Amino acid sequence: MDYPILELFTSLVISTTAIDNHPTTHGASCELSESDIIFGMNDGLLEIIKRISSLHHRSRTGKVNNSTTITEAVGIWQDLATWQPPESLPGEQYQELYDSYTSALFTWLYLILHPDSMCDEKVQSMVEQGVVAMSAVTVLELSPFLLIPLFILGLASVQDEHKDFISGLLDHIEEHTACEEVEVYRTMVERSWESQDQGMPRSWEWIQWQDAGPAG
């Protein structure tokens, strides 16, 4: 697949990342088996991610002009605004998981259209909403699914409290799950923060990092 971020999402959805045998603090009522996890299956989320990822890549590699980028982005934005997760969910934390993706995808789409606007109040408000949603996802089996929102919202973060939360959650996922991709995405996020500290414009724009490696 052309875009590794899609490969990651697909692998998480299809195989459900294996969980190490670490003890958890969740009671039996909170524990979910692989068969319980339906997140990303036939709910329209993967299709939206594909569309945003494709638009990002094509708009940054000269395959579409600015007018087409705006038209496509507006269409995706409208579809994302009306998209809803399945009515029947295994638990409330799935709703928070979906909310974290919604915040991340709106942030990603907004930055494609306004790449120099990372510090805008609108962007940082979406980051805050995503952080709040992710903080409510405490079921260990769901935590690997947070890697994509952590990546996108991490790149868009400018506040220390958001960065600290994202770093801590990446540490938690790496320590307690078998999600091997954590280190790759953590490296990308930390690189963007270093670039941000150096005053580099568009520090979030991973797709234009020539030597970035497999993360976008």
mmCIF file of C-alpha atoms in Angstrom:
data_model
loop_
_atom_site.group_PDB
_atom_site.id
_atom_site.type_symbol
_atom_site.label_atom_id
_atom_site.label_comp_id
_atom_site.label_asym_id
_atom_site.label_seq_id
_atom_site.Cartn_x
_atom_site.Cartn_y
_atom_site.Cartn_z
ATOM 1 C CA MET A 1 0.000 0.000 0.000
ATOM 2 C CA ASP A 2 1.261 3.479 -0.847
ATOM 3 C CA TYR A 3 0.639 5.008 2.554
ATOM 4 C CA PRO A 4 2.071 3.233 5.633
ATOM 5 C CA ILE A 5 -0.404 5.011 7.925
ATOM 6 C CA LEU A 6 -3.119 3.033 6.130
ATOM 7 C CA GLU A 7 -1.129 -0.168 6.476
ATOM 8 C CA LEU A 8 -0.941 0.417 10.214
ATOM 9 C CA PHE A 9 -4.661 1.053 10.566
ATOM 10 C CA THR A 10 -5.545 -1.951 8.427
ATOM 11 C CA SER A 11 -3.232 -4.252 10.377
ATOM 12 C CA LEU A 12 -4.733 -3.095 13.668
ATOM 13 C CA VAL A 13 -8.284 -3.599 12.433
ATOM 14 C CA ILE A 14 -7.770 -6.953 10.757
ATOM 15 C CA SER A 15 -5.478 -8.683 13.221
ATOM 16 C CA THR A 16 -6.132 -6.784 16.467
ATOM 17 C CA THR A 17 -2.703 -6.167 17.958
ATOM 18 C CA ALA A 18 -1.634 -8.927 20.323
ATOM 19 C CA ILE A 19 -1.505 -7.995 23.982
ATOM 20 C CA ASP A 20 1.345 -8.974 26.272
ATOM 21 C CA ASN A 21 0.485 -10.864 29.417
ATOM 22 C CA HIS A 22 0.872 -7.846 31.682
ATOM 23 C CA PRO A 23 -1.561 -7.503 34.578
ATOM 24 C CA THR A 24 -4.153 -4.760 34.197
ATOM 25 C CA THR A 25 -6.262 -2.833 36.664
ATOM 26 C CA HIS A 26 -9.482 -3.334 34.696
ATOM 27 C CA GLY A 27 -12.211 -5.536 36.069
ATOM 28 C CA ALA A 28 -13.711 -8.408 34.133
ATOM 29 C CA SER A 29 -16.557 -6.201 32.932
ATOM 30 C CA CYS A 30 -14.055 -3.931 31.137
ATOM 31 C CA GLU A 31 -11.965 -6.615 29.467
ATOM 32 C CA LEU A 32 -12.587 -7.229 25.787
ATOM 33 C CA SER A 33 -11.663 -10.264 23.726
ATOM 34 C CA GLU A 34 -10.529 -10.037 20.112
ATOM 35 C CA SER A 35 -13.949 -11.178 18.953
ATOM 36 C CA ASP A 36 -15.538 -8.225 20.766
ATOM 37 C CA ILE A 37 -13.495 -5.600 18.914
ATOM 38 C CA ILE A 38 -15.347 -4.485 15.791
ATOM 39 C CA PHE A 39 -13.707 -1.076 15.569
ATOM 40 C CA GLY A 40 -12.876 -0.115 11.988
ATOM 41 C CA MET A 41 -14.782 -2.981 10.402
ATOM 42 C CA ASN A 42 -17.378 -1.820 7.879
ATOM 43 C CA ASP A 43 -17.995 1.449 9.715
ATOM 44 C CA GLY A 44 -16.696 3.823 7.034
ATOM 45 C CA LEU A 45 -13.698 5.001 9.047
ATOM 46 C CA LEU A 46 -11.038 3.354 6.891
ATOM 47 C CA GLU A 47 -12.532 4.867 3.739
ATOM 48 C CA ILE A 48 -12.314 8.380 5.207
ATOM 49 C CA ILE A 49 -8.705 7.795 6.268
ATOM 50 C CA LYS A 50 -7.889 6.596 2.744
ATOM 51 C CA ARG A 51 -9.400 9.718 1.210
ATOM 52 C CA ILE A 52 -7.551 12.108 3.513
ATOM 53 C CA SER A 53 -4.252 10.255 3.124
ATOM 54 C CA SER A 54 -4.587 10.215 -0.657
ATOM 55 C CA LEU A 55 -5.422 13.928 -0.771
ATOM 56 C CA HIS A 56 -2.478 14.766 1.481
ATOM 57 C CA HIS A 57 -0.057 12.797 -0.681
ATOM 58 C CA ARG A 58 -1.364 14.087 -4.007
ATOM 59 C CA SER A 59 -1.532 17.711 -2.855
ATOM 60 C CA ARG A 60 2.078 17.617 -1.645
ATOM 61 C CA THR A 61 3.506 15.854 -4.687
ATOM 62 C CA GLY A 62 1.956 18.096 -7.326
ATOM 63 C CA LYS A 63 -0.592 15.564 -8.535
ATOM 64 C CA VAL A 64 -3.543 17.882 -7.862
ATOM 65 C CA ASN A 65 -3.787 21.665 -7.982
ATOM 66 C CA ASN A 66 -4.899 23.904 -5.144
ATOM 67 C CA SER A 67 -8.452 24.244 -6.446
ATOM 68 C CA THR A 68 -8.921 20.471 -6.583
ATOM 69 C CA THR A 69 -7.408 20.106 -3.121
ATOM 70 C CA ILE A 70 -9.903 22.575 -1.676
ATOM 71 C CA THR A 71 -12.851 20.935 -3.432
ATOM 72 C CA GLU A 72 -11.909 17.443 -2.279
ATOM 73 C CA ALA A 73 -11.134 18.604 1.257
ATOM 74 C CA VAL A 74 -14.500 20.329 1.606
ATOM 75 C CA GLY A 75 -16.253 17.167 0.431
ATOM 76 C CA ILE A 76 -14.346 14.991 2.898
ATOM 77 C CA TRP A 77 -14.966 17.502 5.698
ATOM 78 C CA GLN A 78 -18.708 17.381 5.059
ATOM 79 C CA ASP A 79 -18.702 13.579 4.988
ATOM 80 C CA LEU A 80 -16.680 13.401 8.204
ATOM 81 C CA ALA A 81 -19.037 15.883 9.874
ATOM 82 C CA THR A 82 -22.039 13.671 9.092
ATOM 83 C CA TRP A 83 -20.308 10.314 9.658
ATOM 84 C CA GLN A 84 -21.410 8.366 12.716
ATOM 85 C CA PRO A 85 -19.977 5.219 14.335
ATOM 86 C CA PRO A 86 -22.191 2.125 14.516
ATOM 87 C CA GLU A 87 -25.209 2.458 16.789
ATOM 88 C CA SER A 88 -24.320 -0.709 18.687
ATOM 89 C CA LEU A 89 -20.964 -0.413 20.469
ATOM 90 C CA PRO A 90 -19.411 -2.834 22.993
ATOM 91 C CA GLY A 91 -18.928 -0.051 25.533
ATOM 92 C CA GLU A 92 -18.576 3.662 26.160
ATOM 93 C CA GLN A 93 -14.843 3.590 25.563
ATOM 94 C CA TYR A 94 -15.429 2.710 21.927
ATOM 95 C CA GLN A 95 -17.290 6.000 21.591
ATOM 96 C CA GLU A 96 -14.291 7.820 23.051
ATOM 97 C CA LEU A 97 -12.041 5.917 20.651
ATOM 98 C CA TYR A 98 -14.156 7.048 17.712
ATOM 99 C CA ASP A 99 -14.138 10.604 19.097
ATOM 100 C CA SER A 100 -10.340 10.589 19.200
ATOM 101 C CA TYR A 101 -10.238 9.585 15.529
ATOM 102 C CA THR A 102 -12.752 12.260 14.581
ATOM 103 C CA SER A 103 -10.648 14.965 16.254
ATOM 104 C CA ALA A 104 -7.469 13.663 14.636
ATOM 105 C CA LEU A 105 -8.960 13.420 11.151
ATOM 106 C CA PHE A 106 -10.466 16.906 11.316
ATOM 107 C CA THR A 107 -7.058 18.197 12.455
ATOM 108 C CA TRP A 108 -5.266 16.396 9.625
ATOM 109 C CA LEU A 109 -7.711 17.667 7.022
ATOM 110 C CA TYR A 110 -7.567 21.237 8.332
ATOM 111 C CA LEU A 111 -3.763 21.261 8.200
ATOM 112 C CA ILE A 112 -3.770 19.965 4.629
ATOM 113 C CA LEU A 113 -5.782 23.061 3.694
ATOM 114 C CA HIS A 114 -4.033 25.446 6.117
ATOM 115 C CA PRO A 115 -0.507 24.058 6.561
ATOM 116 C CA ASP A 116 0.812 27.179 8.308
ATOM 117 C CA SER A 117 -2.020 27.302 10.848
ATOM 118 C CA MET A 118 -0.910 24.714 13.392
ATOM 119 C CA CYS A 119 -1.033 27.250 16.229
ATOM 120 C CA ASP A 120 -4.531 28.461 15.358
ATOM 121 C CA GLU A 121 -7.100 28.243 18.121
ATOM 122 C CA LYS A 122 -9.267 25.978 15.964
ATOM 123 C CA VAL A 123 -6.472 23.432 15.552
ATOM 124 C CA GLN A 124 -5.488 23.475 19.207
ATOM 125 C CA SER A 125 -9.127 23.123 20.241
ATOM 126 C CA MET A 126 -9.355 19.958 18.122
ATOM 127 C CA VAL A 127 -6.130 18.691 19.694
ATOM 128 C CA GLU A 128 -7.582 19.312 23.162
ATOM 129 C CA GLN A 129 -10.767 17.444 22.265
ATOM 130 C CA GLY A 130 -8.716 14.530 20.998
ATOM 131 C CA VAL A 131 -6.569 14.427 24.127
ATOM 132 C CA VAL A 132 -9.668 14.402 26.332
ATOM 133 C CA ALA A 133 -11.162 11.558 24.290
ATOM 134 C CA MET A 134 -7.948 9.503 24.359
ATOM 135 C CA SER A 135 -7.558 9.968 28.103
ATOM 136 C CA ALA A 136 -10.912 8.219 28.572
ATOM 137 C CA VAL A 137 -9.767 5.069 26.729
ATOM 138 C CA THR A 138 -8.344 2.884 29.498
ATOM 139 C CA VAL A 139 -9.122 -0.624 28.208
ATOM 140 C CA LEU A 140 -5.703 -2.027 27.338
ATOM 141 C CA GLU A 141 -6.925 -3.958 24.302
ATOM 142 C CA LEU A 142 -8.087 -0.714 22.694
ATOM 143 C CA SER A 143 -4.925 1.294 23.323
ATOM 144 C CA PRO A 144 -3.027 0.259 20.140
ATOM 145 C CA PHE A 145 -5.834 1.774 18.073
ATOM 146 C CA LEU A 146 -4.896 5.143 19.599
ATOM 147 C CA LEU A 147 -1.555 5.173 17.789
ATOM 148 C CA ILE A 148 -2.885 7.005 14.723
ATOM 149 C CA PRO A 149 -4.681 9.756 16.707
ATOM 150 C CA LEU A 150 -1.580 10.042 18.901
ATOM 151 C CA PHE A 151 0.568 10.494 15.808
ATOM 152 C CA ILE A 152 -1.606 13.106 14.089
ATOM 153 C CA LEU A 153 -2.510 15.046 17.230
ATOM 154 C CA GLY A 154 1.060 14.753 18.477
ATOM 155 C CA LEU A 155 2.358 16.432 15.325
ATOM 156 C CA ALA A 156 -0.182 19.228 15.791
ATOM 157 C CA SER A 157 0.519 19.752 19.507
ATOM 158 C CA VAL A 158 2.139 22.973 20.679
ATOM 159 C CA GLN A 159 1.230 22.922 24.378
ATOM 160 C CA ASP A 160 3.536 21.140 26.813
ATOM 161 C CA GLU A 161 0.645 19.452 28.617
ATOM 162 C CA HIS A 162 -0.555 17.878 25.373
ATOM 163 C CA LYS A 163 2.962 16.754 24.468
ATOM 164 C CA ASP A 164 3.466 15.234 27.919
ATOM 165 C CA PHE A 165 0.187 13.325 27.664
ATOM 166 C CA ILE A 166 1.027 12.004 24.202
ATOM 167 C CA SER A 167 4.536 10.931 25.243
ATOM 168 C CA GLY A 168 3.161 9.173 28.304
ATOM 169 C CA LEU A 169 0.497 7.301 26.366
ATOM 170 C CA LEU A 170 3.005 6.209 23.722
ATOM 171 C CA ASP A 171 5.186 4.862 26.544
ATOM 172 C CA HIS A 172 2.203 3.010 27.991
ATOM 173 C CA ILE A 173 1.283 1.389 24.669
ATOM 174 C CA GLU A 174 4.873 0.357 24.009
ATOM 175 C CA GLU A 175 5.287 -1.116 27.493
ATOM 176 C CA HIS A 176 2.034 -3.039 27.728
ATOM 177 C CA THR A 177 1.270 -4.186 24.171
ATOM 178 C CA ALA A 178 2.982 -5.905 21.267
ATOM 179 C CA CYS A 179 2.502 -2.893 18.994
ATOM 180 C CA GLU A 180 5.936 -2.717 17.364
ATOM 181 C CA GLU A 181 5.189 0.447 15.379
ATOM 182 C CA VAL A 182 5.152 2.702 18.447
ATOM 183 C CA GLU A 183 8.840 3.603 18.231
ATOM 184 C CA VAL A 184 8.579 4.651 14.574
ATOM 185 C CA TYR A 185 5.686 7.009 15.213
ATOM 186 C CA ARG A 186 7.186 8.311 18.460
ATOM 187 C CA THR A 187 10.373 9.211 16.567
ATOM 188 C CA MET A 188 8.351 11.124 13.981
ATOM 189 C CA VAL A 189 6.407 13.043 16.608
ATOM 190 C CA GLU A 190 9.503 13.931 18.619
ATOM 191 C CA ARG A 191 11.276 15.038 15.456
ATOM 192 C CA SER A 192 8.395 17.394 14.677
ATOM 193 C CA TRP A 193 8.608 18.851 18.195
ATOM 194 C CA GLU A 194 12.330 19.473 17.785
ATOM 195 C CA SER A 195 11.661 21.213 14.471
ATOM 196 C CA GLN A 196 8.912 23.234 16.123
ATOM 197 C CA ASP A 197 11.299 24.343 18.889
ATOM 198 C CA GLN A 198 13.752 25.464 16.212
ATOM 199 C CA GLY A 199 11.077 27.645 14.643
ATOM 200 C CA MET A 200 10.690 25.515 11.538
ATOM 201 C CA PRO A 201 7.425 26.279 9.716
ATOM 202 C CA ARG A 202 5.112 23.363 9.003
ATOM 203 C CA SER A 203 6.895 21.143 11.513
ATOM 204 C CA TRP A 204 3.894 18.791 11.350
ATOM 205 C CA GLU A 205 4.295 18.132 7.601
ATOM 206 C CA TRP A 206 5.761 14.625 7.759
ATOM 207 C CA ILE A 207 5.005 13.736 4.154
ATOM 208 C CA GLN A 208 7.591 16.237 2.928
ATOM 209 C CA TRP A 209 10.396 14.951 5.130
ATOM 210 C CA GLN A 210 12.666 13.387 2.537
ATOM 211 C CA ASP A 211 14.394 11.009 4.942
ATOM 212 C CA ALA A 212 11.473 10.411 7.275
ATOM 213 C CA GLY A 213 11.137 6.664 6.845
ATOM 214 C CA PRO A 214 7.866 4.684 7.005
ATOM 215 C CA ALA A 215 5.298 6.852 8.735
ATOM 216 C CA GLY A 216 2.956 8.497 6.324
#
